[in-house]
PDB file of C-alpha atoms in Angstrom:
ATOM      1  CA  UNK A 519      -0.217   0.029  -0.042  1.00  0.00           C
ATOM      2  CA  UNK A 520       2.413   2.461   0.933  1.00  0.00           C
ATOM      3  CA  UNK A 521       4.356   1.700  -2.575  1.00  0.00           C
ATOM      4  CA  UNK A 522       1.382   1.951  -4.122  1.00  0.00           C
ATOM      5  CA  UNK A 523       0.834   5.544  -2.583  1.00  0.00           C
ATOM      6  CA  UNK A 524       4.346   6.509  -2.976  1.00  0.00           C
ATOM      7  CA  UNK A 525       4.235   5.290  -7.258  1.00  0.00           C
ATOM      8  CA  UNK A 526       1.247   7.552  -7.523  1.00  0.00           C
ATOM      9  CA  UNK A 527       2.512  10.219  -5.531  1.00  0.00           C
ATOM     10  CA  UNK A 528       5.133  10.614  -7.555  1.00  0.00           C
ATOM     11  CA  UNK A 529       2.902  10.451 -11.305  1.00  0.00           C
ATOM     12  CA  UNK A 530       1.329  12.974  -9.570  1.00  0.00           C
ATOM     13  CA  UNK A 531       4.352  14.697  -9.028  1.00  0.00           C
ATOM     14  CA  UNK A 532       5.576  14.782 -12.726  1.00  0.00           C
ATOM     15  CA  UNK A 533       1.747  15.124 -14.033  1.00  0.00           C
ATOM     16  CA  UNK A 534       1.950  18.520 -11.945  1.00  0.00           C
ATOM     17  CA  UNK A 535       6.038  19.470 -12.669  1.00  0.00           C
ATOM     18  CA  UNK A 536       4.600  19.377 -16.815  1.00  0.00           C
ATOM     19  CA  UNK A 537       1.792  20.917 -15.760  1.00  0.00           C
ATOM     20  CA  UNK A 538       3.534  23.603 -13.528  1.00  0.00           C
ATOM     21  CA  UNK A 539       6.018  24.024 -17.031  1.00  0.00           C
ATOM     22  CA  UNK A 540       3.414  24.270 -19.905  1.00  0.00           C
ATOM     23  CA  UNK A 541       1.819  27.325 -17.709  1.00  0.00           C
ATOM     24  CA  UNK A 542       5.177  28.277 -17.452  1.00  0.00           C
ATOM     25  CA  UNK A 543       6.179  28.355 -21.018  1.00  0.00           C
ATOM     26  CA  UNK A 544       3.201  30.086 -22.094  1.00  0.00           C
ATOM     27  CA  UNK A 545       3.502  32.744 -19.711  1.00  0.00           C
ATOM     28  CA  UNK A 546       6.701  33.000 -20.974  1.00  0.00           C
ATOM     29  CA  UNK A 547       5.871  33.157 -24.890  1.00  0.00           C
ATOM     30  CA  UNK A 548       2.933  35.131 -23.488  1.00  0.00           C
ATOM     31  CA  UNK A 549       5.593  37.784 -21.522  1.00  0.00           C
ATOM     32  CA  UNK A 550       7.506  37.402 -25.014  1.00  0.00           C
ATOM     33  CA  UNK A 551       4.748  38.241 -26.661  1.00  0.00           C
ATOM     34  CA  UNK A 552       3.646  41.223 -24.762  1.00  0.00           C
ATOM     35  CA  UNK A 553       7.128  42.817 -24.843  1.00  0.00           C
ATOM     36  CA  UNK A 554       7.358  42.764 -27.927  1.00  0.00           C
ATOM     37  CA  UNK A 555      10.511  40.666 -28.603  1.00  0.00           C
ATOM     38  CA  UNK A 556       8.723  38.534 -31.921  1.00  0.00           C
ATOM     39  CA  UNK A 557      10.275  37.132 -34.989  1.00  0.00           C
ATOM     40  CA  UNK A 558      10.214  40.083 -36.699  1.00  0.00           C
ATOM     41  CA  UNK A 559      12.758  39.125 -40.160  1.00  0.00           C
ATOM     42  CA  UNK A 560      15.458  41.207 -42.254  1.00  0.00           C
ATOM     43  CA  UNK A 561      15.839  41.607 -45.743  1.00  0.00           C
ATOM     44  CA  UNK A 562      16.749  43.798 -48.742  1.00  0.00           C
ATOM     45  CA  UNK A 563      15.111  44.590 -51.403  1.00  0.00           C
ATOM     46  CA  UNK A 564      16.470  47.191 -54.580  1.00  0.00           C
ATOM     47  CA  UNK A 565      19.381  47.314 -52.090  1.00  0.00           C
ATOM     48  CA  UNK A 566      17.525  48.256 -48.769  1.00  0.00           C
ATOM     49  CA  UNK A 567      17.099  47.491 -45.562  1.00  0.00           C
ATOM     50  CA  UNK A 568      13.817  46.541 -44.413  1.00  0.00           C
ATOM     51  CA  UNK A 569      11.603  44.092 -41.501  1.00  0.00           C
ATOM     52  CA  UNK A 570       8.903  42.090 -42.176  1.00  0.00           C
ATOM     53  CA  UNK A 571       6.296  42.397 -38.617  1.00  0.00           C
ATOM     54  CA  UNK A 572       3.558  40.807 -40.547  1.00  0.00           C
ATOM     55  CA  UNK A 573       1.285  39.831 -38.316  1.00  0.00           C
ATOM     56  CA  UNK A 574       2.876  38.729 -35.078  1.00  0.00           C
ATOM     57  CA  UNK A 575      -0.314  40.570 -33.198  1.00  0.00           C
ATOM     58  CA  UNK A 576       2.183  44.130 -31.944  1.00  0.00           C
ATOM     59  CA  UNK A 577       0.182  46.368 -30.963  1.00  0.00           C
ATOM     60  CA  UNK A 578       2.528  48.983 -31.168  1.00  0.00           C
ATOM     61  CA  UNK A 579       5.585  49.561 -33.550  1.00  0.00           C
ATOM     62  CA  UNK A 580       8.166  47.678 -32.010  1.00  0.00           C
ATOM     63  CA  UNK A 581      11.418  50.195 -30.447  1.00  0.00           C
ATOM     64  CA  UNK A 582      13.706  47.245 -30.061  1.00  0.00           C
ATOM     65  CA  UNK A 583      14.590  47.577 -34.720  1.00  0.00           C
ATOM     66  CA  UNK A 584      17.272  48.594 -36.342  1.00  0.00           C
ATOM     67  CA  UNK A 585      17.566  51.762 -36.672  1.00  0.00           C
ATOM     68  CA  UNK A 586      18.523  51.790 -40.242  1.00  0.00           C
ATOM     69  CA  UNK A 587      15.137  50.001 -41.291  1.00  0.00           C
ATOM     70  CA  UNK A 588      14.346  51.738 -45.530  1.00  0.00           C
ATOM     71  CA  UNK A 589      10.891  49.665 -45.386  1.00  0.00           C
ATOM     72  CA  UNK A 590       9.214  48.459 -42.612  1.00  0.00           C
ATOM     73  CA  UNK A 591       5.678  45.852 -42.876  1.00  0.00           C
ATOM     74  CA  UNK A 592       3.629  46.124 -39.627  1.00  0.00           C
ATOM     75  CA  UNK A 593       0.690  44.911 -41.655  1.00  0.00           C
ATOM     76  CA  UNK A 594      -2.188  42.959 -39.855  1.00  0.00           C
ATOM     77  CA  UNK A 595      -1.176  43.480 -36.123  1.00  0.00           C
ATOM     78  CA  UNK A 596      -3.094  45.088 -33.906  1.00  0.00           C
ATOM     79  CA  UNK A 597      -2.382  48.956 -33.190  1.00  0.00           C
ATOM     80  CA  UNK A 598      -4.950  51.485 -32.796  1.00  0.00           C
ATOM     81  CA  UNK A 599      -3.145  55.068 -32.001  1.00  0.00           C
ATOM     82  CA  UNK A 600      -0.028  55.767 -33.972  1.00  0.00           C
ATOM     83  CA  UNK A 601       1.773  58.498 -31.189  1.00  0.00           C
ATOM     84  CA  UNK A 602       4.433  61.267 -32.480  1.00  0.00           C
ATOM     85  CA  UNK A 603       7.040  59.212 -30.788  1.00  0.00           C
ATOM     86  CA  UNK A 604       6.026  55.875 -32.668  1.00  0.00           C
ATOM     87  CA  UNK A 605       8.332  56.181 -35.036  1.00  0.00           C
ATOM     88  CA  UNK A 606      10.835  58.314 -33.865  1.00  0.00           C
ATOM     89  CA  UNK A 607      13.612  55.819 -33.950  1.00  0.00           C
ATOM     90  CA  UNK A 608      13.500  55.378 -37.792  1.00  0.00           C
ATOM     91  CA  UNK A 609      14.396  58.277 -39.452  1.00  0.00           C
ATOM     92  CA  UNK A 610      15.371  56.427 -42.510  1.00  0.00           C
ATOM     93  CA  UNK A 611      11.858  55.132 -43.784  1.00  0.00           C
ATOM     94  CA  UNK A 612      11.129  55.516 -46.556  1.00  0.00           C
ATOM     95  CA  UNK A 613       8.135  53.123 -47.241  1.00  0.00           C
ATOM     96  CA  UNK A 614       5.730  52.222 -44.354  1.00  0.00           C
ATOM     97  CA  UNK A 615       3.178  49.960 -44.732  1.00  0.00           C
ATOM     98  CA  UNK A 616       0.290  49.974 -41.546  1.00  0.00           C
ATOM     99  CA  UNK A 617      -2.199  48.262 -43.317  1.00  0.00           C
ATOM    100  CA  UNK A 618      -5.785  46.078 -42.231  1.00  0.00           C
ATOM    101  CA  UNK A 619      -4.781  47.385 -38.137  1.00  0.00           C
ATOM    102  CA  UNK A 620      -7.732  48.901 -35.448  1.00  0.00           C
ATOM    103  CA  UNK A 621      -5.735  52.209 -36.327  1.00  0.00           C
ATOM    104  CA  UNK A 622      -7.777  54.978 -35.416  1.00  0.00           C
ATOM    105  CA  UNK A 623      -6.042  57.750 -34.159  1.00  0.00           C
ATOM    106  CA  UNK A 624      -2.655  59.115 -36.001  1.00  0.00           C
ATOM    107  CA  UNK A 625      -1.363  61.854 -33.628  1.00  0.00           C
ATOM    108  CA  UNK A 626       0.103  65.702 -34.889  1.00  0.00           C
ATOM    109  CA  UNK A 627       4.128  65.057 -36.088  1.00  0.00           C
ATOM    110  CA  UNK A 628       3.729  60.912 -36.175  1.00  0.00           C
ATOM    111  CA  UNK A 629       5.419  61.452 -39.495  1.00  0.00           C
ATOM    112  CA  UNK A 630       7.634  64.744 -38.997  1.00  0.00           C
ATOM    113  CA  UNK A 631      11.222  62.445 -38.213  1.00  0.00           C
ATOM    114  CA  UNK A 632      10.102  60.284 -41.199  1.00  0.00           C
ATOM    115  CA  UNK A 633      11.811  63.147 -43.993  1.00  0.00           C
ATOM    116  CA  UNK A 634      12.263  60.424 -46.486  1.00  0.00           C
ATOM    117  CA  UNK A 635       9.299  58.377 -46.209  1.00  0.00           C
ATOM    118  CA  UNK A 636       7.574  58.162 -50.174  1.00  0.00           C
ATOM    119  CA  UNK A 637       5.836  55.400 -49.830  1.00  0.00           C
ATOM    120  CA  UNK A 638       3.176  54.640 -47.102  1.00  0.00           C
ATOM    121  CA  UNK A 639       0.156  52.841 -46.277  1.00  0.00           C
ATOM    122  CA  UNK A 640      -3.202  52.806 -43.651  1.00  0.00           C
ATOM    123  CA  UNK A 641      -5.327  51.462 -45.816  1.00  0.00           C
ATOM    124  CA  UNK A 642      -7.916  48.843 -43.596  1.00  0.00           C
ATOM    125  CA  UNK A 643      -8.120  50.664 -40.394  1.00  0.00           C
ATOM    126  CA  UNK A 644     -10.482  52.520 -38.866  1.00  0.00           C
ATOM    127  CA  UNK A 645      -9.295  55.630 -39.332  1.00  0.00           C
ATOM    128  CA  UNK A 646     -11.235  59.955 -38.689  1.00  0.00           C
ATOM    129  CA  UNK A 647      -8.814  62.087 -40.155  1.00  0.00           C
ATOM    130  CA  UNK A 648      -5.067  61.466 -41.239  1.00  0.00           C
ATOM    131  CA  UNK A 649      -2.236  65.246 -39.649  1.00  0.00           C
ATOM    132  CA  UNK A 650      -1.388  67.258 -42.370  1.00  0.00           C
ATOM    133  CA  UNK A 651       2.063  67.460 -41.279  1.00  0.00           C
ATOM    134  CA  UNK A 652       2.836  64.812 -43.810  1.00  0.00           C
ATOM    135  CA  UNK A 653       5.963  64.914 -45.359  1.00  0.00           C
ATOM    136  CA  UNK A 654       7.427  66.751 -48.124  1.00  0.00           C
ATOM    137  CA  UNK A 655       8.909  63.640 -50.246  1.00  0.00           C
ATOM    138  CA  UNK A 656       5.146  61.729 -50.021  1.00  0.00           C
ATOM    139  CA  UNK A 657       4.309  60.075 -53.048  1.00  0.00           C
ATOM    140  CA  UNK A 658       1.674  56.928 -52.941  1.00  0.00           C
ATOM    141  CA  UNK A 659      -0.629  57.431 -49.841  1.00  0.00           C
ATOM    142  CA  UNK A 660      -3.122  54.662 -49.322  1.00  0.00           C
ATOM    143  CA  UNK A 661      -6.237  54.355 -47.608  1.00  0.00           C
ATOM    144  CA  UNK A 662      -8.496  52.904 -48.847  1.00  0.00           C
ATOM    145  CA  UNK A 663     -11.012  50.827 -47.408  1.00  0.00           C
ATOM    146  CA  UNK A 664     -11.183  53.306 -43.695  1.00  0.00           C
ATOM    147  CA  UNK A 665     -14.749  53.624 -43.514  1.00  0.00           C
ATOM    148  CA  UNK A 666     -14.794  56.750 -40.734  1.00  0.00           C
ATOM    149  CA  UNK A 667     -12.546  59.238 -43.504  1.00  0.00           C
ATOM    150  CA  UNK A 668     -13.643  62.554 -43.325  1.00  0.00           C
ATOM    151  CA  UNK A 669     -10.909  65.166 -43.368  1.00  0.00           C
ATOM    152  CA  UNK A 670      -8.309  64.988 -45.256  1.00  0.00           C
ATOM    153  CA  UNK A 671      -6.314  67.311 -45.984  1.00  0.00           C
ATOM    154  CA  UNK A 672      -2.787  66.497 -46.886  1.00  0.00           C
ATOM    155  CA  UNK A 673      -1.559  69.806 -49.965  1.00  0.00           C
ATOM    156  CA  UNK A 674       1.749  69.598 -47.344  1.00  0.00           C
ATOM    157  CA  UNK A 675       2.396  65.847 -49.964  1.00  0.00           C
ATOM    158  CA  UNK A 676       3.196  68.452 -52.217  1.00  0.00           C
ATOM    159  CA  UNK A 677       4.482  65.704 -54.381  1.00  0.00           C
ATOM    160  CA  UNK A 678       1.826  63.150 -54.182  1.00  0.00           C
ATOM    161  CA  UNK A 679       1.333  61.426 -57.208  1.00  0.00           C
ATOM    162  CA  UNK A 680      -1.046  58.648 -56.652  1.00  0.00           C
ATOM    163  CA  UNK A 681      -4.158  58.314 -53.387  1.00  0.00           C
ATOM    164  CA  UNK A 682      -6.479  55.972 -52.610  1.00  0.00           C
ATOM    165  CA  UNK A 683      -9.717  57.226 -51.017  1.00  0.00           C
ATOM    166  CA  UNK A 684     -11.738  53.644 -52.503  1.00  0.00           C
ATOM    167  CA  UNK A 685     -13.841  52.346 -50.494  1.00  0.00           C
ATOM    168  CA  UNK A 686     -14.399  55.187 -48.048  1.00  0.00           C
ATOM    169  CA  UNK A 687     -17.564  55.555 -48.157  1.00  0.00           C
ATOM    170  CA  UNK A 688     -17.825  59.456 -48.955  1.00  0.00           C
ATOM    171  CA  UNK A 689     -20.334  61.230 -50.561  1.00  0.00           C
ATOM    172  CA  UNK A 690     -18.156  64.383 -51.647  1.00  0.00           C
ATOM    173  CA  UNK A 691     -14.261  64.260 -52.266  1.00  0.00           C
ATOM    174  CA  UNK A 692     -13.050  65.609 -49.609  1.00  0.00           C
ATOM    175  CA  UNK A 693     -11.243  68.475 -49.781  1.00  0.00           C
ATOM    176  CA  UNK A 694      -7.679  67.631 -50.699  1.00  0.00           C
ATOM    177  CA  UNK A 695      -5.928  70.605 -50.902  1.00  0.00           C
ATOM    178  CA  UNK A 696      -3.559  71.572 -54.176  1.00  0.00           C
ATOM    179  CA  UNK A 697      -1.914  68.464 -55.011  1.00  0.00           C
ATOM    180  CA  UNK A 698      -0.474  69.753 -58.354  1.00  0.00           C
ATOM    181  CA  UNK A 699       2.114  66.374 -58.645  1.00  0.00           C
ATOM    182  CA  UNK A 700      -1.279  63.842 -58.165  1.00  0.00           C
ATOM    183  CA  UNK A 701      -1.710  61.669 -61.262  1.00  0.00           C
ATOM    184  CA  UNK A 702      -3.849  58.559 -60.656  1.00  0.00           C
ATOM    185  CA  UNK A 703      -6.458  59.441 -57.971  1.00  0.00           C
ATOM    186  CA  UNK A 704      -8.874  56.645 -56.536  1.00  0.00           C
ATOM    187  CA  UNK A 705     -12.443  56.925 -55.556  1.00  0.00           C
ATOM    188  CA  UNK A 706     -14.123  53.619 -57.112  1.00  0.00           C
ATOM    189  CA  UNK A 707     -16.069  52.268 -54.206  1.00  0.00           C
ATOM    190  CA  UNK A 708     -17.726  55.145 -52.111  1.00  0.00           C
ATOM    191  CA  UNK A 709     -21.564  56.197 -53.034  1.00  0.00           C
ATOM    192  CA  UNK A 710     -20.393  59.293 -54.284  1.00  0.00           C
ATOM    193  CA  UNK A 711     -23.518  61.883 -55.244  1.00  0.00           C
ATOM    194  CA  UNK A 712     -21.017  64.151 -57.620  1.00  0.00           C
ATOM    195  CA  UNK A 713     -17.579  64.516 -58.362  1.00  0.00           C
ATOM    196  CA  UNK A 714     -17.335  68.664 -59.954  1.00  0.00           C
ATOM    197  CA  UNK A 715     -14.203  69.963 -62.187  1.00  0.00           C
ATOM    198  CA  UNK A 716     -14.151  72.342 -58.129  1.00  0.00           C
ATOM    199  CA  UNK A 717     -12.982  69.015 -56.805  1.00  0.00           C
ATOM    200  CA  UNK A 718     -10.473  68.905 -59.755  1.00  0.00           C
ATOM    201  CA  UNK A 719      -9.298  71.957 -60.334  1.00  0.00           C
ATOM    202  CA  UNK A 720      -6.305  72.092 -57.699  1.00  0.00           C
ATOM    203  CA  UNK A 721      -5.596  68.135 -59.149  1.00  0.00           C
ATOM    204  CA  UNK A 722      -3.953  69.951 -62.052  1.00  0.00           C
ATOM    205  CA  UNK A 723      -1.698  67.118 -63.357  1.00  0.00           C
ATOM    206  CA  UNK A 724      -4.480  64.689 -62.960  1.00  0.00           C
ATOM    207  CA  UNK A 725      -3.957  61.706 -65.268  1.00  0.00           C
ATOM    208  CA  UNK A 726      -6.344  58.509 -63.904  1.00  0.00           C
ATOM    209  CA  UNK A 727      -9.166  59.040 -62.424  1.00  0.00           C
ATOM    210  CA  UNK A 728     -11.336  56.081 -60.777  1.00  0.00           C
ATOM    211  CA  UNK A 729     -14.911  56.492 -60.021  1.00  0.00           C
ATOM    212  CA  UNK A 730     -17.651  54.448 -58.966  1.00  0.00           C
ATOM    213  CA  UNK A 731     -19.299  53.222 -62.481  1.00  0.00           C
ATOM    214  CA  UNK A 732     -22.940  54.120 -61.411  1.00  0.00           C
ATOM    215  CA  UNK A 733     -22.140  57.647 -60.589  1.00  0.00           C
ATOM    216  CA  UNK A 734     -24.738  59.597 -62.926  1.00  0.00           C
ATOM    217  CA  UNK A 735     -26.206  56.489 -63.988  1.00  0.00           C
ATOM    218  CA  UNK A 736     -29.795  59.050 -64.369  1.00  0.00           C
ATOM    219  CA  UNK A 737     -31.331  60.512 -66.912  1.00  0.00           C
ATOM    220  CA  UNK A 738     -32.830  63.760 -65.540  1.00  0.00           C
ATOM    221  CA  UNK A 739     -32.046  66.667 -67.012  1.00  0.00           C
ATOM    222  CA  UNK A 740     -29.847  67.630 -63.242  1.00  0.00           C
ATOM    223  CA  UNK A 741     -27.478  64.556 -63.702  1.00  0.00           C
ATOM    224  CA  UNK A 742     -27.172  65.075 -67.064  1.00  0.00           C
ATOM    225  CA  UNK A 743     -26.016  68.067 -66.417  1.00  0.00           C
ATOM    226  CA  UNK A 744     -22.820  67.817 -64.330  1.00  0.00           C
ATOM    227  CA  UNK A 745     -22.092  64.703 -66.403  1.00  0.00           C
ATOM    228  CA  UNK A 746     -21.234  67.407 -68.959  1.00  0.00           C
ATOM    229  CA  UNK A 747     -19.530  69.267 -66.875  1.00  0.00           C
ATOM    230  CA  UNK A 748     -17.273  66.266 -65.517  1.00  0.00           C
ATOM    231  CA  UNK A 749     -17.102  65.161 -69.105  1.00  0.00           C
ATOM    232  CA  UNK A 750     -16.307  68.675 -70.665  1.00  0.00           C
ATOM    233  CA  UNK A 751     -13.619  68.646 -67.751  1.00  0.00           C
ATOM    234  CA  UNK A 752     -11.542  65.974 -67.974  1.00  0.00           C
ATOM    235  CA  UNK A 753     -11.850  65.540 -72.069  1.00  0.00           C
ATOM    236  CA  UNK A 754     -10.236  69.034 -72.249  1.00  0.00           C
ATOM    237  CA  UNK A 755      -7.999  67.583 -69.706  1.00  0.00           C
ATOM    238  CA  UNK A 756      -6.799  63.865 -71.213  1.00  0.00           C
ATOM    239  CA  UNK A 757      -7.975  62.805 -67.931  1.00  0.00           C
ATOM    240  CA  UNK A 758      -8.944  59.301 -68.515  1.00  0.00           C
ATOM    241  CA  UNK A 759     -12.065  57.470 -67.063  1.00  0.00           C
ATOM    242  CA  UNK A 760     -11.454  53.855 -66.666  1.00  0.00           C
ATOM    243  CA  UNK A 761     -14.741  52.250 -66.001  1.00  0.00           C
ATOM    244  CA  UNK A 762     -16.703  54.937 -66.744  1.00  0.00           C
ATOM    245  CA  UNK A 763     -19.908  55.940 -68.888  1.00  0.00           C
ATOM    246  CA  UNK A 764     -22.491  58.413 -68.647  1.00  0.00           C
ATOM    247  CA  UNK A 765     -25.409  60.719 -71.166  1.00  0.00           C
ATOM    248  CA  UNK A 766     -24.069  64.332 -72.331  1.00  0.00           C
ATOM    249  CA  UNK A 767     -26.193  66.261 -72.743  1.00  0.00           C
ATOM    250  CA  UNK A 768     -26.580  66.657 -76.653  1.00  0.00           C
ATOM    251  CA  UNK A 769     -28.060  70.429 -75.150  1.00  0.00           C
ATOM    252  CA  UNK A 770     -26.531  71.920 -72.617  1.00  0.00           C
ATOM    253  CA  UNK A 771     -27.737  75.527 -72.776  1.00  0.00           C
ATOM    254  CA  UNK A 772     -31.573  74.533 -73.837  1.00  0.00           C
ATOM    255  CA  UNK A 773     -30.744  71.747 -70.673  1.00  0.00           C
ATOM    256  CA  UNK A 774     -30.220  75.496 -68.423  1.00  0.00           C
ATOM    257  CA  UNK A 775     -27.359  73.606 -67.963  1.00  0.00           C
ATOM    258  CA  UNK A 776     -24.173  75.662 -66.180  1.00  0.00           C
ATOM    259  CA  UNK A 777     -21.146  75.632 -68.857  1.00  0.00           C
ATOM    260  CA  UNK A 778     -19.578  78.377 -67.296  1.00  0.00           C
ATOM    261  CA  UNK A 779     -16.186  76.637 -65.312  1.00  0.00           C
ATOM    262  CA  UNK A 780     -13.976  80.216 -65.050  1.00  0.00           C
ATOM    263  CA  UNK A 781     -13.612  80.460 -61.316  1.00  0.00           C
ATOM    264  CA  UNK A 782     -12.145  76.730 -62.008  1.00  0.00           C
ATOM    265  CA  UNK A 783     -10.180  77.631 -64.124  1.00  0.00           C
ATOM    266  CA  UNK A 784      -8.381  80.481 -61.926  1.00  0.00           C
ATOM    267  CA  UNK A 785      -7.854  77.747 -59.436  1.00  0.00           C
ATOM    268  CA  UNK A 786      -6.441  75.482 -61.959  1.00  0.00           C
ATOM    269  CA  UNK A 787      -4.212  78.233 -62.830  1.00  0.00           C
ATOM    270  CA  UNK A 788      -3.253  78.868 -59.458  1.00  0.00           C
ATOM    271  CA  UNK A 789      -1.974  75.447 -59.534  1.00  0.00           C
ATOM    272  CA  UNK A 790       0.266  74.812 -62.097  1.00  0.00           C
ATOM    273  CA  UNK A 791       1.854  77.317 -60.630  1.00  0.00           C
ATOM    274  CA  UNK A 792       2.118  76.226 -57.475  1.00  0.00           C
ATOM    275  CA  UNK A 793       5.504  76.068 -55.283  1.00  0.00           C
ATOM    276  CA  UNK A 794       5.687  73.852 -51.601  1.00  0.00           C
ATOM    277  CA  UNK A 795       6.979  74.656 -48.738  1.00  0.00           C
ATOM    278  CA  UNK A 796      10.097  75.074 -47.204  1.00  0.00           C
ATOM    279  CA  UNK A 797       9.892  73.126 -44.641  1.00  0.00           C
ATOM    280  CA  UNK A 798      12.187  73.347 -41.477  1.00  0.00           C
ATOM    281  CA  UNK A 799      14.822  70.866 -42.777  1.00  0.00           C
ATOM    282  CA  UNK A 800      15.018  72.467 -46.625  1.00  0.00           C
ATOM    283  CA  UNK A 801      15.712  76.039 -44.085  1.00  0.00           C
ATOM    284  CA  UNK A 802      18.492  74.000 -41.204  1.00  0.00           C
ATOM    285  CA  UNK A 803      19.826  72.963 -45.074  1.00  0.00           C
ATOM    286  CA  UNK A 804      20.139  76.156 -47.124  1.00  0.00           C
ATOM    287  CA  UNK A 805      21.047  77.326 -43.746  1.00  0.00           C
ATOM    288  CA  UNK A 806      24.429  75.818 -43.273  1.00  0.00           C
ATOM    289  CA  UNK A 807      25.120  75.837 -47.073  1.00  0.00           C
ATOM    290  CA  UNK A 808      25.513  79.590 -46.588  1.00  0.00           C
ATOM    291  CA  UNK A 809      27.409  79.259 -44.019  1.00  0.00           C
ATOM    292  CA  UNK A 810      29.719  76.712 -44.964  1.00  0.00           C
ATOM    293  CA  UNK A 811      29.892  79.358 -48.441  1.00  0.00           C
ATOM    294  CA  UNK A 812      30.543  82.460 -45.865  1.00  0.00           C
ATOM    295  CA  UNK A 813      32.694  80.862 -43.943  1.00  0.00           C
ATOM    296  CA  UNK A 814      35.054  79.515 -47.265  1.00  0.00           C
ATOM    297  CA  UNK A 815      35.124  83.177 -49.208  1.00  0.00           C
ATOM    298  CA  UNK A 816      36.546  84.576 -45.990  1.00  0.00           C
ATOM    299  CA  UNK A 817      39.239  81.401 -45.889  1.00  0.00           C
ATOM    300  CA  UNK A 818      40.002  82.445 -48.875  1.00  0.00           C
ATOM    301  CA  UNK A 819      40.287  86.287 -48.820  1.00  0.00           C
ATOM    302  CA  UNK A 820      42.319  85.625 -45.515  1.00  0.00           C
ATOM    303  CA  UNK A 821      44.668  83.503 -47.138  1.00  0.00           C
ATOM    304  CA  UNK A 822      45.391  85.012 -50.390  1.00  0.00           C
ATOM    305  CA  UNK A 823      45.310  88.666 -47.817  1.00  0.00           C
ATOM    306  CA  UNK A 824      48.300  86.649 -45.661  1.00  0.00           C
ATOM    307  CA  UNK A 825      50.391  85.793 -49.392  1.00  0.00           C
ATOM    308  CA  UNK A 826      50.133  89.298 -50.597  1.00  0.00           C
ATOM    309  CA  UNK A 827      51.513  90.680 -46.790  1.00  0.00           C
ATOM    310  CA  UNK A 828      54.406  86.938 -46.772  1.00  0.00           C
ATOM    311  CA  UNK A 829      55.428  88.484 -51.190  1.00  0.00           C
ATOM    312  CA  UNK A 830      55.144  92.037 -49.641  1.00  0.00           C
ATOM    313  CA  UNK A 831      58.265  91.215 -47.534  1.00  0.00           C
ATOM    314  CA  UNK A 832      60.305  89.501 -49.734  1.00  0.00           C
ATOM    315  CA  UNK A 833      59.795  91.476 -52.367  1.00  0.00           C
ATOM    316  CA  UNK A 834      60.689  94.117 -49.331  1.00  0.00           C
ATOM    317  CA  UNK A 835      64.468  91.902 -48.359  1.00  0.00           C
ATOM    318  CA  UNK A 836      64.363  91.784 -52.059  1.00  0.00           C
ATOM    319  CA  UNK A 837      63.933  94.563 -53.036  1.00  0.00           C
ATOM    320  CA  UNK A 838      67.260  95.813 -49.871  1.00  0.00           C
ATOM    321  CA  UNK A 839      69.309  92.595 -50.331  1.00  0.00           C
ATOM    322  CA  UNK A 840      69.564  93.887 -54.136  1.00  0.00           C
ATOM    323  CA  UNK A 841      69.973  97.515 -52.614  1.00  0.00           C
ATOM    324  CA  UNK A 842      72.678  96.820 -50.520  1.00  0.00           C
ATOM    325  CA  UNK A 843      75.006  94.562 -53.398  1.00  0.00           C
ATOM    326  CA  UNK A 844      74.585  97.212 -55.941  1.00  0.00           C
ATOM    327  CA  UNK A 845      76.283 100.197 -52.469  1.00  0.00           C
ATOM    328  CA  UNK A 846      79.080  97.709 -52.299  1.00  0.00           C
ATOM    329  CA  UNK A 847      79.753  97.097 -55.733  1.00  0.00           C
ATOM    330  CA  UNK A 848      80.062 101.447 -56.009  1.00  0.00           C
ATOM    331  CA  UNK A 849      82.086 100.882 -52.970  1.00  0.00           C
TER     332      UNK A 849
END
């Protein structure tokens, strides 16, 4: 009986030990997950080093990645907020992918340290707005499938040439600001009620506009008039409208359609001559360049003055020496 009791006790202890070890390992895994020690992988693409942290349940951007990464994949995590310190460690970033998260809020200044950022993907989040201080070099911005997105001023992103705001439940195109370099705009899969020349005038170099095919599908005079104004504007500026058709009015004047686009043309011409706002970085670079140039000029002037003085002294010594030789010969 004692043996059986001891054996059962030993078996029970072993089972408890295994269970304890399992719980410890599970707890450690949870601690590792909570602490951010996940297995982000590094790779090189087009001679750029980057980190892939895709689908690792991060609730914030980790601070322990290599500081020199130029691209970062953070898609399909659990990030809800980007603060102004979330990305300050990674100032070399050029490509940032944050799609498929739960991002609702982005603080002003969240991207201010990313002065080389070219591509930003925030698709499939819960954004309401975007901070106005986007990096000047930004070329491509993906914001599709943000159902609550309404406020979207992008004029700081002067060099933006691609914008995707499809599937954002938009009733109208947001006031994007003046974007003279935008070439492609995707507003498809939105319940848009209208698209007017005034919406497109600040996008003076637009080449491709993706619209919902159902826009202007009705045949009443007002809808046909809006269609006429849109087609007039896009045709004159060679803007392509893939997979979109509407029926323009044959006689817009007879239908009382307003064909005056003078105000839109003023805005369009202002866009054509727009220049980017000077950033702090560019101001500092200009100041440093000016200071360096001034220093070089001062050094050159000081060197030339010293050289002239030295030559003058040498000439005087040479003259005195020649005079002494002449006096000796005469004597």
